[in-house]
Amino acid sequence: MSGRARAMQVETETSNLPFIYRQYEREQLLDALRKMHLIRRFEEGAEECYMRGLIHGTMHLSIGQEASAMGICMPLVNEDQITSTHRGHGHCIAKGADVKRMFAEFFGKTTGYCAGRGGSMHIADVSTGNLGANGIVGGGLPIAVGAALTAKRLRTGKVVVCFFGDGANNEGAFHEALNMAAIWKLPVVFVCENNGYGMSTSTARSTAVANVADRAAAYSMPGVIVDGNVLSDVAEASHDAVERARRGDGPTLIECKTYRYRGHSKSDRNRYRTKDEIDDWMTNRDPIKRYEAQLIEFGIATSDELEAIRNSVQQEIDAGIEFAKASPMPSIDGLADNVYTLEA
Amino acid sequence: MSGRARAMQVETETSNLPFIYRQYEREQLLDALRKMHLIRRFEEGAEECYMRGLIHGTMHLSIGQEASAMGICMPLVNEDQITSTHRGHGHCIAKGADVKRMFAEFFGKTTGYCAGRGGSMHIADVSTGNLGANGIVGGGLPIAVGAALTAKRLRTGKVVVCFFGDGANNEGAFHEALNMAAIWKLPVVFVCENNGYGMSTSTARSTAVANVADRAAAYSMPGVIVDGNVLSDVAEASHDAVERARRGDGPTLIECKTYRYRGHSKSDRNRYRTKDEIDDWMTNRDPIKRYEAQLIEFGIATSDELEAIRNSVQQEIDAGIEFAKASPMPSIDGLADNVYTLEA
Amino acid sequence: MNAPVREISYSQAIQEAMAIAMESDERVILMGEDIGVYGGAFQVTGDLIDRFGPDRVMDTPISELGGAGVAVGAAVTGLRPIFEFQFSDFAALAMEQIVNQAAKMRYMLGGAVSVPLVMRFPAGSGTGAAAQHSQSLEAWLGHVPGLKVIQPATPHDVKGMLLAAVADPDPVMIFEHKLLYKMKGPVPEGHYTVPLNKAEVRREGHDVSIVATSIMVHKALEAAEVLAGEGVSAEVIDLRSIRPIDQETVIASVKKTSRLICVYEGVKTLGVGAEISAMIAESEAFDYLDAPILRLGGSETPIPYNPELEKAAVPQVPEIVDAARGLVRGVR
Amino acid sequence: MNAPVREISYSQAIQEAMAIAMESDERVILMGEDIGVYGGAFQVTGDLIDRFGPDRVMDTPISELGGAGVAVGAAVTGLRPIFEFQFSDFAALAMEQIVNQAAKMRYMLGGAVSVPLVMRFPAGSGTGAAAQHSQSLEAWLGHVPGLKVIQPATPHDVKGMLLAAVADPDPVMIFEHKLLYKMKGPVPEGHYTVPLNKAEVRREGHDVSIVATSIMVHKALEAAEVLAGEGVSAEVIDLRSIRPIDQETVIASVKKTSRLICVYEGVKTLGVGAEISAMIAESEAFDYLDAPILRLGGSETPIPYNPELEKAAVPQVPEIVDAARGLVRGVR
Ligand SMILES: Cc1ncc(C[n+]2csc(CCOP(=O)(O)OP(=O)(O)O)c2C)c(N)n1
Ligand SMILES: Cc1ncc(C[n+]2csc(CCOP(=O)(O)OP(=O)(O)O)c2C)c(N)n1
Ligand SMILES: [Mg+2]
Ligand SMILES: [Mg+2]
């Protein structure tokens, strides 16, 4: 599925390079960057549209967490599946969704992934393996285990990745899901995106252990902690866990330490984080900047090439918004569509 | 609250004696034996009454688990509180309830602890600190945490003990309750009575860790494993945990390894345990026999004295059943009593 | 339906339906607590594990929320789980996955997925199991769009409706009254289905319509027999499905009899009978009504342990007889 | 009630009630997710943490089942918790503790304990939050004996009823429509209570009774205004409590007007309006009815995200006007 990166051409000893540069082709590495930009620009674009009243409801932005979404999805193939969260735009794009249809969904249009019925909190693209964001914290955890059960029973070879937040780790669903995945040795990877807070409540105030991954021992599964803002580290942990799952050796819990730049949602007074803390993450630990710096350092791309990627992403975003705007609104007659597959 | 046992009189070096013989007076030690007998005879009596059609519904017998109930309750004072389980007769008696009113409850009589409304699965005696058995596996876990919150906020000095089974350890409620007890440092002791099975499902098939106590680490609390059929070991673990809780140092998880002799409830085909396994526990590890042997070995009581205790217990049981039989049935007019405290 | 018909029990009928479904479709799996070697709390799965093995008759840990969620995830991705709750009361632990996920997933995703899931809920009082093991909670799920909710009252229906449910692409919730499990009745061998959305007239009559659900159908039939002896002709309708409700059948009956009594075991207030009554009161049948619409539902109390109180907490035959007689004779 | 009366918002009224309760009784504590420095998802607790500190304004982890259970345990042993769910939809995670424990504990224990617990549920659609954050689930809890369930529709009522709830020895569930939080209305300063079991006639009329709950009270009042312009006199009743239901007030109104429309946002089938309709259809008011009892309830769908669809999923003023006009003029 993957080859060796062109990084070889670089002076650096190949074997000393971080994981992804050994594991992936240049195109794949640049595509990962492109998607990370796409995630960020998508969310910035959505935020702008929201401010301008083009999108209603609420949304949860993952700006700052792009390496986690992207790194986890790098080792996955299209057939592999994910369950996502309320903060799920990044997962959706990383897994392969088209921002056109995502914008359309946010605009409530028929061309949206959910035909305008779901919005941000239920964004999904089943064709690329995303079984859906979830408005319920922890809601996706047992669902992912069920998807992994299908993979095992029907021998599809699929691996399921279950994204969830640090806040979700205190839900009963977390406990029940991880336990079942472990006793049945299911091909599922649990990915905790620990951004330090569940809404306003820090993990220190909500969670009786220092690291969510420390809880892996309670389910006899490996618990791995990575810097969630370093793409290669995330991808490597994901790679190992996915391989393990694919081999039939069961689940892994990966904890990506990361940070969200924005408030929890559109209604956050931000009384629980200091400006210093936010600035520190934005300035010194930005996942995109760090990845770009490596790509240049390792001679994989020039800054002109990176600029070109950013430009093309911007065009894709603009086109996506245009598509969404131009798409038709659902008709009121369709209110009851898809409550059932077969009407009774 | 407790003194030193008369065991001193015995040749053995006092300091080598197991915990309870150093901790409690002779009367307390014999009272513990009496209560263990009372538990067993109560359940045998209830079983008989059930077979003879005098008691209806279902019941879950804890025969074989008496040391766990009794040992845990030994360090408690009357004001301390417990939450109990569907297998809760032992807890109720160990905490101080009167078997008369327990039988009356099983007979559905007005003189029962629940006025005939609760039966075996809801047996409670609030006056001796038992907040109630629970028909919902894991149902008592968060309730115990809430009771401990009251103790802490109102500074009552009470400690709360939360009994639950190995099966309950896979409920989300377990996870949520232990986490909250830990982050808030509440005076609660979680006691898992691990009898190897949740109904028919062995811990090996249901639980992703070898010992339930291994999960304590996921809540940064001490996890202690004891032989649940050795009264002194249980009491010692309970003593330490209760002291810790009373000091304000937070919760402990104690796992008592034990066994139930009877089937899960009145409808068990027993296809999941071997006769050998059951026989082994009954013959070689019976908690009452082991405790009696120690009492004699350490010269605390003679076999005649033990016989006298058994006889007095039998009389108490007989009297309890008579009381229950003679008690009045509730009147149908009272169907809606106590749905509310104040009728709206 | 040319298949031989035998008398088997309600629980055997369920077991037979599950076996047929599993034999013809390897995607069908059973999940639940102690449904393997134990055979299920009410012995409904019995020895199916011997036939289909532990991979298809899966004991779950005691994790109702997680277990239900696993079933949802499995259903969305290609399996066809039949999930057993040990007691319907434990639905309270899994409402999140049933209601927020299973019922809404297709809708929220604009039709991108289906959730072919069957859940079975042993329900009702009468076993002395007290307040936490005796509830009739079908009204909760009947209130939830996206679910189909049924209450088969006979061995014949439970087999046919379960087979229809397994074949259905949407989540179907089956409430099975525990006291029905041992009831025997004629059941054809082999595969057949009973529609999930049709009520059934169990007894024709012209003085009063009694619409009943689950075990109350049998009590209503007993009552109708007594009433017949008194010259009152009661029509008894077995509602069978509470989402959707077969309005047509109920409306037609009320237009004929001009009187309606709803009999159900769930708590009276906001129970199934509230919906039947309201549905008729707003329908064309309203103009045909000669009397108030009566409801006999469960008492406004938890289910008590004491057996006499327990009986008093749910409608019994004499009350149905009295209510019908009073309604027909105009004694209110 | 001589206290000065100011115009404050619904959410301020709740906050004020909580502050008064906490000041006069140190056993009163607030529990919920992000109710501390964040001030609550809807800013209802606001800055109460600054006044009462984190021991009495407790942020819980995201653990609805456990959190609710802690509140139950605390209530049984001497505290008086007011527990906030961030969205009423999350009640689905805590039904076990609410229904199997809080509602039944006193009954199951033969009266040995009380459970003085208040739970607050921000409910309803209209915020674009889609299917899992927009439900109106009061009918579920209204079906449960042992609970008291209220839906205050005004700032005045929510303050007085919350204060009554905190003083009540039994578990009281308060459904607060999210769109009401910003609505202002006259609210007396200081302590006062509004009974938990009384409906209120908000507008008198003689042609048709409109019984509405929560935000629908305001839509019904708007509709009544329009109807008045057309010569139709509508009486609007704010039900306020759904367990118990104030039958007396509703029956008296229907006896006067002979026509009834129930308006509620929850899913129509098995929603609150079903109970109101059924209650009237079996009452003495039946004989006074001149027309079918209409129900305008939420659509039989999850709440969709698209704002136009979202509006279409719940009753709106024009539909209430049309229904009332049709009923009064006999156009069906
Ligand atoms: C069951 C449930 N409880 C509460 C909420 C409200 N809520 C939405 S997101 C959120 C915080 C989640 O924190 P975390 O899991 O860390 O994810 P993050 O937002 O940090 O990405 C909360 C409390 C919810 N949607 N579902
Ligand atoms: C929530 C819930 N799920 C299932 C049951 C049915 N049930 C009653 S006891 C039991 C087994 C409990 O096992 P464990 O916790 O080990 O306690 P034990 O019976 O061994 O004492 C089960 C499954 C229940 N009462 N409540
Ligand atoms: Mg977080
Ligand atoms: Mg056990």
Short mmCIF file of C-alpha atoms in Angstrom, two decimals, chain A residues 81 105 113-119 122-124 126 130-151 153-155 158 171-173 176-177 179-180 183-184 186 334-344, chain C residues 26-27 29 31 54-56 58-79 93 96-97 100-101 103 105-115 144-148 167-171 196-197 243-244:
data_model
loop_
_atom_site.label_atom_id
_atom_site.label_comp_id
_atom_site.label_asym_id
_atom_site.label_seq_id
_atom_site.Cartn_x
_atom_site.Cartn_y
_atom_site.Cartn_z
CA GLN A 81 -14.19 2.72 8.58
CA GLU A 105 -24.50 19.98 4.19
CA TYR A 113 -23.78 14.49 2.54
CA CYS A 114 -26.86 14.19 4.73
CA ALA A 115 -29.24 15.90 2.31
CA GLY A 116 -29.34 18.85 4.69
CA ARG A 117 -30.77 16.80 7.53
CA GLY A 118 -27.63 16.38 9.60
CA GLY A 119 -25.46 19.48 9.53
CA HIS A 122 -23.81 14.55 11.85
CA ILE A 123 -21.47 14.98 8.95
CA ALA A 124 -20.69 11.62 7.35
CA VAL A 126 -20.23 6.47 4.12
CA ASN A 130 -16.97 7.64 7.64
CA LEU A 131 -19.96 6.30 9.54
CA GLY A 132 -20.65 9.70 10.92
CA ALA A 133 -19.94 12.41 13.42
CA ASN A 134 -22.00 12.13 16.56
CA GLY A 135 -23.85 14.66 18.65
CA ILE A 136 -23.60 12.42 21.67
CA VAL A 137 -20.27 12.45 23.46
CA GLY A 138 -19.12 8.84 23.45
CA GLY A 139 -21.96 7.80 21.16
CA GLY A 140 -19.64 6.45 18.50
CA LEU A 141 -17.62 4.23 20.81
CA PRO A 142 -19.87 1.16 20.91
CA ILE A 143 -20.90 1.73 17.30
CA ALA A 144 -17.26 1.41 16.24
CA VAL A 145 -17.01 -1.82 18.18
CA GLY A 146 -20.07 -3.07 16.34
CA ALA A 147 -18.54 -2.16 12.99
CA ALA A 148 -15.42 -4.06 14.01
CA LEU A 149 -17.57 -7.02 14.96
CA THR A 150 -18.98 -7.01 11.44
CA ALA A 151 -15.46 -6.89 10.00
CA ARG A 153 -17.57 -11.96 11.51
CA LEU A 154 -17.80 -11.29 7.79
CA ARG A 155 -14.01 -11.42 7.41
CA LYS A 158 -11.58 -3.86 7.47
CA GLU A 171 -18.64 8.19 29.76
CA GLY A 172 -19.79 4.71 30.63
CA ALA A 173 -19.86 3.97 26.91
CA GLU A 176 -18.22 -0.80 27.98
CA ALA A 177 -16.93 -0.40 24.44
CA ASN A 179 -13.99 -3.89 27.37
CA MET A 180 -16.00 -5.62 24.65
CA ILE A 183 -12.54 -9.57 25.13
CA TRP A 184 -13.59 -10.20 21.54
CA LEU A 186 -11.86 -6.89 17.50
CA GLY A 334 -39.45 15.76 2.03
CA LEU A 335 -39.61 16.29 5.79
CA ALA A 336 -40.39 12.64 6.46
CA ASP A 337 -37.99 11.16 3.91
CA ASN A 338 -35.68 8.53 5.28
CA VAL A 339 -37.26 8.15 8.67
CA TYR A 340 -37.57 4.59 7.47
CA THR A 341 -36.02 2.63 4.65
CA LEU A 342 -39.31 0.97 3.98
CA GLU A 343 -42.39 2.82 5.01
CA ALA A 344 -44.49 0.58 7.19
CA GLU C 26 -25.45 -15.96 8.05
CA ARG C 27 -25.52 -12.23 8.81
CA ILE C 29 -26.54 -13.07 14.94
CA MET C 31 -26.55 -10.92 21.15
CA PRO C 54 -20.79 -18.82 20.37
CA ASP C 55 -19.87 -16.56 17.45
CA ARG C 56 -23.49 -16.30 16.43
CA MET C 58 -23.00 -14.10 21.66
CA ASP C 59 -23.02 -13.62 25.38
CA THR C 60 -22.33 -9.98 26.06
CA PRO C 61 -20.88 -8.64 29.30
CA ILE C 62 -23.41 -6.86 31.52
CA SER C 63 -23.17 -3.68 29.46
CA GLU C 64 -26.58 -2.75 28.12
CA LEU C 65 -25.62 0.61 26.63
CA GLY C 66 -22.47 -0.72 25.02
CA GLY C 67 -24.09 -3.95 23.93
CA ALA C 68 -26.94 -2.13 22.26
CA GLY C 69 -24.43 0.18 20.61
CA VAL C 70 -22.42 -2.73 19.31
CA ALA C 71 -25.61 -4.10 17.81
CA VAL C 72 -26.28 -0.73 16.18
CA GLY C 73 -22.78 -0.56 14.72
CA ALA C 74 -22.99 -4.14 13.52
CA ALA C 75 -26.36 -3.50 11.89
CA VAL C 76 -25.17 -0.41 10.06
CA THR C 77 -22.20 -2.25 8.62
CA GLY C 78 -23.74 -5.48 7.43
CA LEU C 79 -24.82 -7.83 10.19
CA LEU C 93 -29.70 1.90 30.33
CA GLU C 96 -29.20 6.55 24.17
CA GLN C 97 -28.19 3.98 21.58
CA ASN C 100 -30.36 8.84 19.70
CA GLN C 101 -28.48 6.48 17.41
CA ALA C 103 -33.71 5.42 15.46
CA MET C 105 -29.07 7.40 12.06
CA ARG C 106 -30.70 6.88 8.71
CA TYR C 107 -32.54 10.16 8.91
CA MET C 108 -29.58 12.18 10.15
CA LEU C 109 -27.44 10.78 7.39
CA GLY C 110 -29.98 11.64 4.72
CA GLY C 111 -30.68 8.02 3.87
CA ALA C 112 -27.07 6.90 3.48
CA VAL C 113 -27.48 3.93 5.82
CA SER C 114 -30.09 1.56 7.16
CA VAL C 115 -30.13 0.01 10.63
CA VAL C 144 -39.81 7.58 18.80
CA PRO C 145 -39.91 8.06 15.02
CA GLY C 146 -37.44 5.81 13.26
CA LEU C 147 -38.36 2.78 15.33
CA LYS C 148 -41.02 0.18 14.66
CA ALA C 167 -36.12 -9.06 7.17
CA ASP C 168 -36.97 -5.42 7.78
CA PRO C 169 -34.25 -2.87 7.01
CA ASP C 170 -35.17 -0.68 9.97
CA PRO C 171 -34.89 -1.10 13.74
CA LEU C 196 -45.48 -5.34 11.35
CA ASN C 197 -48.18 -2.74 10.86
CA ARG C 243 -45.58 2.23 15.89
CA PRO C 244 -47.12 2.51 13.42
#
